[in-house]
Short mmCIF file of C-alpha atoms in Angstrom, two decimals:
data_model
loop_
_atom_site.label_atom_id
_atom_site.label_comp_id
_atom_site.label_asym_id
_atom_site.label_seq_id
_atom_site.Cartn_x
_atom_site.Cartn_y
_atom_site.Cartn_z
CA UNK A 156 0.20 0.04 0.06
CA UNK A 157 3.03 2.52 0.47
CA UNK A 158 3.72 2.37 -3.17
CA UNK A 159 0.00 2.92 -4.06
CA UNK A 160 -0.07 6.10 -1.78
CA UNK A 161 3.15 7.31 -3.41
CA UNK A 162 1.48 7.02 -6.99
CA UNK A 163 -1.71 8.59 -5.47
CA UNK A 164 0.41 11.37 -4.23
CA UNK A 165 2.30 12.01 -7.54
CA UNK A 166 -0.92 12.28 -9.44
CA UNK A 167 -2.62 14.54 -7.32
CA UNK A 168 0.54 16.52 -7.28
CA UNK A 169 0.39 16.70 -11.08
CA UNK A 170 -3.32 17.62 -10.82
CA UNK A 171 -2.34 20.55 -8.32
CA UNK A 172 0.79 21.63 -10.09
CA UNK A 173 -0.82 21.55 -13.38
CA UNK A 174 -3.78 23.42 -12.48
CA UNK A 175 -1.88 25.94 -9.82
CA UNK A 176 0.78 26.95 -12.04
CA UNK A 177 -1.44 28.86 -14.16
CA UNK A 178 -2.04 31.48 -11.05
CA UNK A 179 1.65 32.66 -11.39
CA UNK A 180 2.04 32.03 -15.31
CA UNK A 181 -0.99 33.53 -16.42
CA UNK A 182 0.53 37.19 -15.36
CA UNK A 183 3.34 36.17 -17.88
CA UNK A 184 1.20 34.64 -20.79
CA UNK A 185 -0.82 37.73 -20.47
CA UNK A 186 1.95 39.83 -21.27
CA UNK A 187 3.16 37.10 -24.09
CA UNK A 188 -0.32 37.26 -26.12
CA UNK A 189 -1.43 40.49 -24.78
CA UNK A 190 -4.85 39.11 -23.47
CA UNK A 191 -8.00 40.63 -21.92
CA UNK A 192 -10.24 39.18 -19.22
CA UNK A 193 -11.93 37.06 -21.53
CA UNK A 194 -8.58 35.58 -23.01
CA UNK A 195 -7.38 35.10 -19.40
CA UNK A 196 -10.58 32.96 -18.39
CA UNK A 197 -10.22 31.13 -21.76
CA UNK A 198 -6.66 30.11 -21.10
CA UNK A 199 -7.42 29.40 -17.22
CA UNK A 200 -10.68 27.32 -17.84
CA UNK A 201 -9.72 25.21 -20.95
CA UNK A 202 -7.76 22.36 -18.76
CA UNK A 203 -11.10 22.19 -17.07
CA UNK A 204 -13.06 21.69 -20.02
CA UNK A 205 -10.89 18.83 -20.91
CA UNK A 206 -10.86 17.69 -17.32
CA UNK A 207 -14.66 17.12 -17.69
CA UNK A 208 -14.28 15.05 -20.89
CA UNK A 209 -11.23 13.31 -19.48
CA UNK A 210 -13.42 11.98 -16.43
CA UNK A 211 -16.22 10.60 -18.52
CA UNK A 212 -13.73 8.81 -21.11
CA UNK A 213 -11.57 7.40 -17.90
CA UNK A 214 -14.85 5.76 -16.49
CA UNK A 215 -15.26 3.49 -19.50
CA UNK A 216 -11.67 2.67 -19.54
CA UNK A 217 -11.30 1.62 -15.90
CA UNK A 218 -14.53 -0.30 -16.36
CA UNK A 219 -13.38 -2.04 -19.46
CA UNK A 220 -9.60 -2.35 -19.26
CA UNK A 221 -9.24 -1.94 -15.32
CA UNK A 222 -7.97 0.66 -12.99
CA UNK A 223 -4.06 0.41 -13.06
CA UNK A 224 -4.05 0.03 -17.11
CA UNK A 225 -6.26 3.51 -16.93
CA UNK A 226 -3.68 5.27 -14.63
CA UNK A 227 -1.03 4.11 -17.33
CA UNK A 228 -3.13 6.00 -19.97
CA UNK A 229 -3.66 8.84 -18.06
CA UNK A 230 -0.19 9.44 -17.03
CA UNK A 231 0.82 9.34 -20.60
CA UNK A 232 -1.58 12.00 -21.58
CA UNK A 233 -0.17 14.04 -18.79
CA UNK A 234 3.31 14.05 -20.15
CA UNK A 235 1.99 14.58 -23.67
CA UNK A 236 -0.08 17.44 -22.93
CA UNK A 237 2.42 19.28 -20.71
CA UNK A 238 4.88 19.19 -23.76
CA UNK A 239 2.25 20.70 -26.04
CA UNK A 240 1.68 23.24 -23.56
CA UNK A 241 5.15 24.32 -23.24
CA UNK A 242 5.73 24.12 -27.09
CA UNK A 243 2.78 26.23 -28.02
CA UNK A 244 3.59 29.23 -30.59
CA UNK A 245 0.19 30.96 -30.04
CA UNK A 246 -2.77 31.50 -27.69
CA UNK A 247 -4.94 29.25 -29.74
CA UNK A 248 -2.23 26.50 -29.59
CA UNK A 249 -1.98 26.91 -26.05
CA UNK A 250 -5.59 26.74 -25.26
CA UNK A 251 -6.01 23.61 -27.25
CA UNK A 252 -3.16 22.04 -25.48
CA UNK A 253 -4.62 22.83 -22.06
CA UNK A 254 -7.72 21.30 -23.42
CA UNK A 255 -5.77 17.95 -23.97
CA UNK A 256 -3.75 18.35 -20.88
CA UNK A 257 -7.23 18.47 -19.28
CA UNK A 258 -8.18 14.75 -20.32
CA UNK A 259 -5.48 13.71 -17.94
CA UNK A 260 -6.46 15.75 -15.40
CA UNK A 261 -9.88 14.72 -15.22
CA UNK A 262 -8.91 11.25 -15.70
CA UNK A 263 -6.70 11.15 -12.73
CA UNK A 264 -9.39 12.51 -10.48
CA UNK A 265 -11.83 9.57 -11.71
CA UNK A 266 -9.44 6.59 -11.60
CA UNK A 267 -6.64 7.52 -8.95
CA UNK A 268 -9.11 8.07 -5.66
CA UNK A 269 -11.36 4.80 -6.96
CA UNK A 270 -8.13 2.65 -7.57
CA UNK A 271 -6.56 3.65 -4.33
CA UNK A 272 -10.01 3.11 -2.20
CA UNK A 273 -10.47 -0.35 -3.65
CA UNK A 274 -6.95 -1.39 -2.60
CA UNK A 275 -7.25 0.21 0.96
CA UNK A 276 -8.24 -1.44 4.18
CA UNK A 277 -11.52 0.11 5.48
CA UNK A 278 -9.77 1.67 8.69
CA UNK A 279 -7.21 3.31 6.43
CA UNK A 280 -9.03 4.30 3.31
CA UNK A 281 -10.04 7.92 4.47
CA UNK A 282 -6.02 8.73 5.01
CA UNK A 283 -4.98 6.82 1.88
CA UNK A 284 -7.51 8.54 -0.66
CA UNK A 285 -7.11 11.92 1.06
CA UNK A 286 -3.49 11.84 0.26
CA UNK A 287 -4.57 12.44 -3.21
CA UNK A 288 -6.07 15.96 -1.90
CA UNK A 289 -2.77 16.40 0.09
CA UNK A 290 -0.52 16.33 -2.86
CA UNK A 291 -2.92 18.45 -5.09
CA UNK A 292 -2.02 21.12 -2.11
CA UNK A 293 1.74 20.08 -2.39
CA UNK A 294 1.34 20.70 -6.18
CA UNK A 295 -0.13 24.01 -5.76
CA UNK A 296 2.39 25.11 -3.19
CA UNK A 297 5.11 23.92 -5.66
CA UNK A 298 3.51 25.78 -8.63
CA UNK A 299 2.92 28.89 -6.70
CA UNK A 300 6.75 28.92 -5.26
CA UNK A 301 7.98 28.39 -8.93
CA UNK A 302 5.54 31.39 -10.20
CA UNK A 303 7.24 33.46 -7.34
CA UNK A 304 10.67 32.69 -7.28
CA UNK A 305 11.13 31.87 -11.19
CA UNK A 306 9.07 34.57 -12.63
CA UNK A 307 12.38 36.50 -13.65
CA UNK A 308 14.24 33.21 -14.54
CA UNK A 309 11.90 30.70 -16.04
CA UNK A 310 9.48 31.50 -19.00
CA UNK A 311 6.09 30.34 -18.64
CA UNK A 312 6.83 27.41 -20.81
CA UNK A 313 9.45 26.11 -18.58
CA UNK A 314 7.08 25.89 -15.93
CA UNK A 315 4.84 24.28 -17.55
CA UNK A 316 7.27 21.55 -19.04
CA UNK A 317 8.66 20.43 -15.55
CA UNK A 318 5.38 18.73 -15.14
CA UNK A 319 6.53 15.93 -17.62
CA UNK A 320 9.17 14.24 -15.13
CA UNK A 321 6.75 13.20 -12.27
CA UNK A 322 4.41 12.04 -14.92
CA UNK A 323 6.99 9.89 -16.62
CA UNK A 324 7.83 8.35 -12.82
CA UNK A 325 4.03 7.56 -12.40
CA UNK A 326 3.85 5.86 -15.72
CA UNK A 327 6.73 3.55 -15.09
CA UNK A 328 5.96 2.74 -11.41
CA UNK A 329 2.44 1.61 -12.78
CA UNK A 330 4.03 -1.49 -14.33
CA UNK A 331 4.94 -2.85 -10.63
CA UNK A 332 1.49 -2.00 -8.92
CA UNK A 333 -1.08 -4.68 -8.25
CA UNK A 334 -4.50 -3.98 -9.78
CA UNK A 335 -7.91 -3.61 -7.99
CA UNK A 336 -9.22 -6.67 -6.04
CA UNK A 337 -12.70 -5.37 -6.36
CA UNK A 338 -12.44 -4.87 -10.44
CA UNK A 339 -10.65 -8.40 -10.59
CA UNK A 340 -13.47 -10.34 -8.80
CA UNK A 341 -15.91 -8.64 -11.03
CA UNK A 342 -14.15 -9.51 -14.48
CA UNK A 343 -11.35 -12.19 -13.65
CA UNK A 344 -12.84 -14.10 -10.69
CA UNK A 345 -12.23 -14.38 -7.10
CA UNK A 346 -9.22 -16.16 -7.17
CA UNK A 347 -7.37 -13.11 -8.72
CA UNK A 348 -8.96 -11.08 -6.48
CA UNK A 349 -7.58 -13.21 -3.76
CA UNK A 350 -4.01 -13.37 -5.04
CA UNK A 351 -3.98 -9.48 -5.17
CA UNK A 352 -5.38 -9.11 -1.65
CA UNK A 353 -2.44 -11.45 -0.46
CA UNK A 354 0.08 -9.06 -2.08
CA UNK A 355 -1.37 -6.14 0.28
CA UNK A 356 -2.90 -7.28 3.42
CA UNK A 357 -1.04 -8.28 6.43
CA UNK A 358 -2.34 -11.82 6.94
CA UNK A 359 -4.56 -14.37 5.62
CA UNK A 360 -7.27 -13.69 7.95
CA UNK A 361 -7.75 -10.10 6.66
CA UNK A 362 -7.72 -11.64 3.40
CA UNK A 363 -10.47 -14.01 4.14
CA UNK A 364 -12.62 -11.77 5.77
CA UNK A 365 -12.32 -9.24 2.79
CA UNK A 366 -12.98 -11.62 0.27
CA UNK A 367 -16.10 -12.95 2.07
CA UNK A 368 -17.29 -9.28 2.11
CA UNK A 369 -16.56 -9.28 -1.79
CA UNK A 370 -17.96 -12.13 -2.69
CA UNK A 371 -21.29 -11.42 -0.96
CA UNK A 372 -21.46 -8.34 -2.99
CA UNK A 373 -20.56 -9.53 -6.40
CA UNK A 374 -22.98 -12.45 -5.66
CA UNK A 375 -25.79 -10.20 -4.83
CA UNK A 376 -25.35 -8.19 -8.13
CA UNK A 377 -25.89 -10.90 -10.56
CA UNK A 378 -29.05 -10.17 -12.72
CA UNK A 379 -29.25 -6.71 -11.42
CA UNK A 380 -28.72 -3.50 -13.79
CA UNK A 381 -25.13 -2.50 -14.13
CA UNK A 382 -23.16 0.68 -15.46
CA UNK A 383 -24.92 3.84 -16.42
CA UNK A 384 -28.39 2.05 -16.23
CA UNK A 385 -27.83 1.05 -12.72
CA UNK A 386 -27.39 4.43 -11.61
CA UNK A 387 -31.07 5.16 -12.45
CA UNK A 388 -32.10 2.53 -9.84
CA UNK A 389 -33.95 4.16 -6.93
CA UNK A 390 -31.43 2.23 -4.15
CA UNK A 391 -28.72 4.17 -5.83
CA UNK A 392 -30.06 7.38 -5.84
CA UNK A 393 -29.23 8.69 -2.21
CA UNK A 394 -25.48 7.95 -2.68
CA UNK A 395 -25.55 9.57 -6.11
CA UNK A 396 -27.07 12.80 -4.74
CA UNK A 397 -24.82 13.02 -1.74
CA UNK A 398 -21.66 12.44 -3.66
CA UNK A 399 -22.74 14.86 -6.40
CA UNK A 400 -24.01 17.42 -4.45
CA UNK A 401 -20.78 17.43 -2.08
CA UNK A 402 -18.78 17.42 -5.37
CA UNK A 403 -20.60 20.50 -6.93
CA UNK A 404 -20.00 22.57 -3.66
CA UNK A 405 -16.39 21.23 -3.29
CA UNK A 406 -15.84 23.58 -6.51
CA UNK A 407 -18.40 26.11 -6.35
CA UNK A 408 -17.68 27.46 -2.70
CA UNK A 409 -15.03 29.76 -4.03
CA UNK A 410 -11.65 27.98 -3.51
CA UNK A 411 -10.65 27.35 -7.05
CA UNK A 412 -11.44 31.12 -7.52
CA UNK A 413 -8.89 32.17 -5.55
CA UNK A 414 -6.34 29.33 -6.63
CA UNK A 415 -6.90 30.70 -10.12
CA UNK A 416 -7.10 34.23 -9.70
CA UNK A 417 -6.02 35.59 -6.31
CA UNK A 418 -2.64 37.45 -8.09
CA UNK A 419 -5.10 38.70 -10.44
CA UNK A 420 -7.78 40.06 -8.12
CA UNK A 421 -5.20 41.51 -5.70
CA UNK A 422 -3.07 43.36 -8.62
CA UNK A 423 -6.22 44.79 -9.83
CA UNK A 424 -7.34 46.48 -6.17
CA UNK A 425 -3.78 47.71 -5.85
CA UNK A 426 -1.36 45.28 -4.47
CA UNK A 427 1.99 45.03 -6.22
CA UNK A 428 2.52 41.95 -8.50
CA UNK A 429 5.19 40.73 -5.92
CA UNK A 430 2.66 41.07 -2.79
CA UNK A 431 -0.09 39.31 -5.01
CA UNK A 432 2.05 36.47 -5.88
CA UNK A 433 3.67 36.14 -2.20
CA UNK A 434 -0.26 36.29 -1.17
CA UNK A 435 -1.20 33.13 -3.42
CA UNK A 436 1.84 31.28 -2.27
CA UNK A 437 0.62 31.80 1.16
CA UNK A 438 -2.86 30.51 0.36
CA UNK A 439 -1.17 27.42 -1.38
CA UNK A 440 0.62 26.66 1.91
CA UNK A 441 -2.41 26.93 4.05
CA UNK A 442 -4.11 24.68 1.35
CA UNK A 443 -1.45 22.02 1.63
CA UNK A 444 -1.20 22.08 5.74
CA UNK A 445 -4.94 22.01 6.00
CA UNK A 446 -5.48 18.94 3.75
CA UNK A 447 -2.49 17.13 5.47
CA UNK A 448 -4.33 17.62 8.59
CA UNK A 449 -7.50 16.56 7.22
CA UNK A 450 -5.83 13.31 5.68
CA UNK A 451 -4.57 12.61 9.22
CA UNK A 452 -7.78 12.98 11.26
CA UNK A 453 -10.75 12.32 8.43
CA UNK A 454 -10.98 8.85 9.54
CA UNK A 455 -11.40 9.82 13.54
CA UNK A 456 -13.59 12.67 12.81
CA UNK A 457 -15.56 11.62 10.25
CA UNK A 458 -16.43 12.97 6.80
CA UNK A 459 -19.70 14.45 7.56
CA UNK A 460 -18.63 16.15 10.92
CA UNK A 461 -15.55 17.48 9.32
CA UNK A 462 -17.61 19.49 6.58
CA UNK A 463 -20.28 20.91 9.33
CA UNK A 464 -17.52 21.90 11.65
CA UNK A 465 -15.62 24.07 9.14
CA UNK A 466 -18.11 25.47 6.88
CA UNK A 467 -19.24 28.36 9.22
CA UNK A 468 -15.80 29.38 9.11
CA UNK A 469 -15.71 29.64 5.24
CA UNK A 470 -18.95 31.73 5.15
CA UNK A 471 -17.52 34.26 8.08
CA UNK A 472 -14.44 34.28 5.96
CA UNK A 473 -15.98 35.44 2.89
CA UNK A 474 -18.14 37.96 4.41
CA UNK A 475 -15.21 39.80 5.97
CA UNK A 476 -13.35 39.66 2.59
CA UNK A 477 -16.27 40.92 0.75
CA UNK A 478 -16.49 43.82 3.18
CA UNK A 479 -12.64 44.60 2.59
CA UNK A 480 -12.99 44.79 -0.86
CA UNK A 481 -16.14 46.78 -0.82
CA UNK A 482 -14.45 49.39 1.21
CA UNK A 483 -11.32 49.39 -0.82
CA UNK A 484 -8.75 48.43 1.46
CA UNK A 485 -5.48 47.55 -0.04
CA UNK A 486 -3.02 49.29 2.35
CA UNK A 487 -2.22 49.26 6.16
CA UNK A 488 -4.58 47.52 8.36
CA UNK A 489 -6.80 47.17 5.45
CA UNK A 490 -4.37 45.34 3.23
CA UNK A 491 -3.43 42.85 6.27
CA UNK A 492 -7.25 42.09 6.70
CA UNK A 493 -7.68 41.26 2.98
CA UNK A 494 -4.60 38.86 3.38
CA UNK A 495 -6.07 37.53 6.83
CA UNK A 496 -9.50 36.76 5.40
CA UNK A 497 -7.89 35.02 2.22
CA UNK A 498 -5.78 32.97 4.42
CA UNK A 499 -8.89 32.18 6.78
CA UNK A 500 -11.16 31.13 4.02
CA UNK A 501 -8.42 28.78 2.58
CA UNK A 502 -8.12 27.26 6.08
CA UNK A 503 -11.53 26.44 6.93
CA UNK A 504 -12.42 25.40 3.09
CA UNK A 505 -9.17 23.27 2.44
CA UNK A 506 -9.78 21.61 5.97
CA UNK A 507 -13.40 20.61 5.56
CA UNK A 508 -15.10 20.23 2.16
CA UNK A 509 -11.79 20.07 -0.06
CA UNK A 510 -10.75 17.14 2.21
CA UNK A 511 -14.19 15.25 1.79
CA UNK A 512 -15.29 15.88 -1.88
CA UNK A 513 -12.95 13.63 -3.82
CA UNK A 514 -13.16 10.98 -0.87
CA UNK A 515 -16.84 10.51 -0.89
CA UNK A 516 -16.78 10.00 -4.84
CA UNK A 517 -14.34 7.00 -4.24
CA UNK A 518 -16.27 5.23 -1.53
CA UNK A 519 -19.98 6.00 -1.86
CA UNK A 520 -20.83 4.18 -5.14
CA UNK A 521 -21.83 0.53 -5.41
CA UNK A 522 -19.61 -2.06 -7.35
CA UNK A 523 -21.54 -2.76 -10.31
CA UNK A 524 -21.61 1.02 -11.51
CA UNK A 525 -18.63 2.28 -9.85
CA UNK A 526 -16.38 3.19 -12.93
CA UNK A 527 -19.34 5.02 -14.12
CA UNK A 528 -20.30 6.99 -11.20
CA UNK A 529 -16.77 7.98 -10.36
CA UNK A 530 -16.70 9.17 -13.90
CA UNK A 531 -19.96 11.23 -13.31
CA UNK A 532 -18.71 12.43 -10.08
CA UNK A 533 -15.26 13.88 -11.49
CA UNK A 534 -17.09 15.23 -14.41
CA UNK A 535 -19.22 17.14 -11.61
CA UNK A 536 -16.28 18.40 -10.06
CA UNK A 537 -14.61 19.44 -13.17
CA UNK A 538 -17.88 21.04 -14.65
CA UNK A 539 -18.17 23.00 -11.50
CA UNK A 540 -14.73 24.01 -11.64
CA UNK A 541 -15.18 25.15 -15.16
CA UNK A 542 -18.25 27.16 -13.93
CA UNK A 543 -16.63 29.32 -11.46
CA UNK A 544 -13.12 29.60 -13.11
CA UNK A 545 -14.93 30.69 -16.57
CA UNK A 546 -17.21 33.13 -14.91
CA UNK A 547 -15.32 34.94 -12.04
CA UNK A 548 -13.48 37.56 -13.76
CA UNK A 549 -16.98 38.39 -15.41
CA UNK A 550 -18.73 37.88 -12.03
CA UNK A 551 -16.34 40.46 -10.59
CA UNK A 552 -17.02 42.66 -13.44
CA UNK A 553 -20.92 42.62 -13.02
CA UNK A 554 -21.16 42.73 -8.88
CA UNK A 555 -17.79 44.04 -8.02
CA UNK A 556 -15.27 42.27 -5.99
CA UNK A 557 -16.85 42.43 -2.89
CA UNK A 558 -20.22 41.33 -4.25
CA UNK A 559 -18.55 38.28 -5.51
CA UNK A 560 -17.28 37.17 -2.11
CA UNK A 561 -20.92 37.59 -0.60
CA UNK A 562 -22.06 35.51 -3.44
CA UNK A 563 -19.60 32.82 -2.67
CA UNK A 564 -20.52 33.08 1.19
CA UNK A 565 -24.05 32.22 0.26
CA UNK A 566 -22.72 29.29 -1.70
CA UNK A 567 -21.13 27.97 1.20
CA UNK A 568 -24.43 28.31 3.38
CA UNK A 569 -26.21 26.12 0.95
CA UNK A 570 -23.27 23.64 1.16
CA UNK A 571 -23.64 23.27 5.02
CA UNK A 572 -27.59 23.04 4.79
CA UNK A 573 -26.92 20.13 1.91
CA UNK A 574 -24.55 17.98 3.97
CA UNK A 575 -26.72 18.52 7.16
CA UNK A 576 -29.79 16.96 5.63
CA UNK A 577 -28.47 14.74 2.98
CA UNK A 578 -25.04 13.41 3.49
CA UNK A 579 -24.55 10.54 6.37
CA UNK A 580 -21.43 9.60 7.97
CA UNK A 581 -19.00 6.83 6.28
CA UNK A 582 -15.85 6.54 8.30
CA UNK A 583 -15.09 3.37 9.50
CA UNK A 584 -17.47 1.46 6.90
CA UNK A 585 -16.23 -0.98 4.51
CA UNK A 586 -16.98 -0.19 0.72
CA UNK A 587 -19.04 -3.36 1.06
CA UNK A 588 -21.01 -1.77 4.10
CA UNK A 589 -21.89 1.19 2.36
CA UNK A 590 -23.13 -0.94 -0.56
CA UNK A 591 -25.27 -2.88 2.13
CA UNK A 592 -26.59 0.43 3.53
CA UNK A 593 -27.91 1.54 0.17
CA UNK A 594 -29.73 -1.79 -0.49
CA UNK A 595 -31.44 -1.81 3.02
CA UNK A 596 -32.58 1.85 3.09
CA UNK A 597 -30.03 2.93 5.57
CA UNK A 598 -28.08 5.57 3.71
CA UNK A 599 -29.19 8.66 5.54
CA UNK A 600 -28.26 11.04 8.25
CA UNK A 601 -29.59 10.46 11.64
CA UNK A 602 -29.57 13.07 14.72
CA UNK A 603 -27.22 10.78 16.47
CA UNK A 604 -24.92 10.53 13.62
CA UNK A 605 -25.14 6.85 13.44
CA UNK A 606 -22.78 5.34 11.23
CA UNK A 607 -24.19 3.54 8.20
CA UNK A 608 -22.27 0.39 9.14
CA UNK A 609 -24.65 0.12 11.95
CA UNK A 610 -27.21 -2.54 11.99
CA UNK A 611 -30.68 -1.96 10.58
CA UNK A 612 -33.02 0.16 12.06
#
């Protein structure tokens, strides 16, 4: 499992770097190609449009050819996409290249968390899967460090091209990784699943116990609807609503807007370019620290509880930030308060829903339609991200920067209410426990926060 965790980390780091590097590089790209705000939105959001397509495409690949094979394909596209971006002669080519690179970004977020969740033991699944989130934060930090320290040394082309190296490392490493035991049980038989589990579990007793659970679930799915048609079944709907709703609020709460446009926003209200990039680096560091803490504690605290505890802080931070922008604060105490509210928002958002958003998509869906469902989940994440990134600057133009912050504060209020009423706790439950709860109608939150792994009511 150690190597699997490293693979997840590198893939998450690639996603974080390839999306985060645009924050600093966009200032240089804008100078190179003389972009207006619409052109900046196109360059920034092209990777997200590709990610939506990539998320859907890898769902079919991961079901047809397996999770491990799909990760190989995704990393190959990462390498090719980064090279195309770095060599783009004009803005049109750059946008097309970032669209292609987005296929790998979206594909990685569909297949890697699912692959790790199917390898990990139930008691550590949250820790292992959220390593993907931690690595996203590390990738964003590295992107911002390079954007700040190397802006006068490297061109934006070099900044983009360095992502080829870690992608190549993952590609080679995948030849030594085990396949998914759950996918193997469904497609190659229980004997193949058992041989994989013997490689990654500490003893025969753990293997036998897990095989019994897998066999029970695979036998219960015989003759039932599978794939995309299976997602329309009433018993699957609560998981679909919970996972896709949290996915939407993960991206539409404002964090991606901060990652992509914080230097642009701060520069536009009077901060110097160096100060704006330094603030963006601070945001990236807070993101990395909070997702790391979330990774450590998500299995102890719980998915649902973590969101509910942190969401009010996100709301208050955005309200405060909106006030600061509305009164034109940019120097002295006002300037410091702008930075403080930015960092506080990142602390609460990254430490709460950002930790859980990717995890729920990897663990909530039943095995017969898991590949397609995780595709839909990843596409929802990226579609929401595209919505935010493609409209952020226009929204600021329409309702001012302060009004934009208040708008996103409202979105965070809605996310709190959604989780309170529709998302149950899944910490400590195996993937098979979650599927049983769905089939038996026990998949719902309760006042006592009873875990779905409990006995039927």
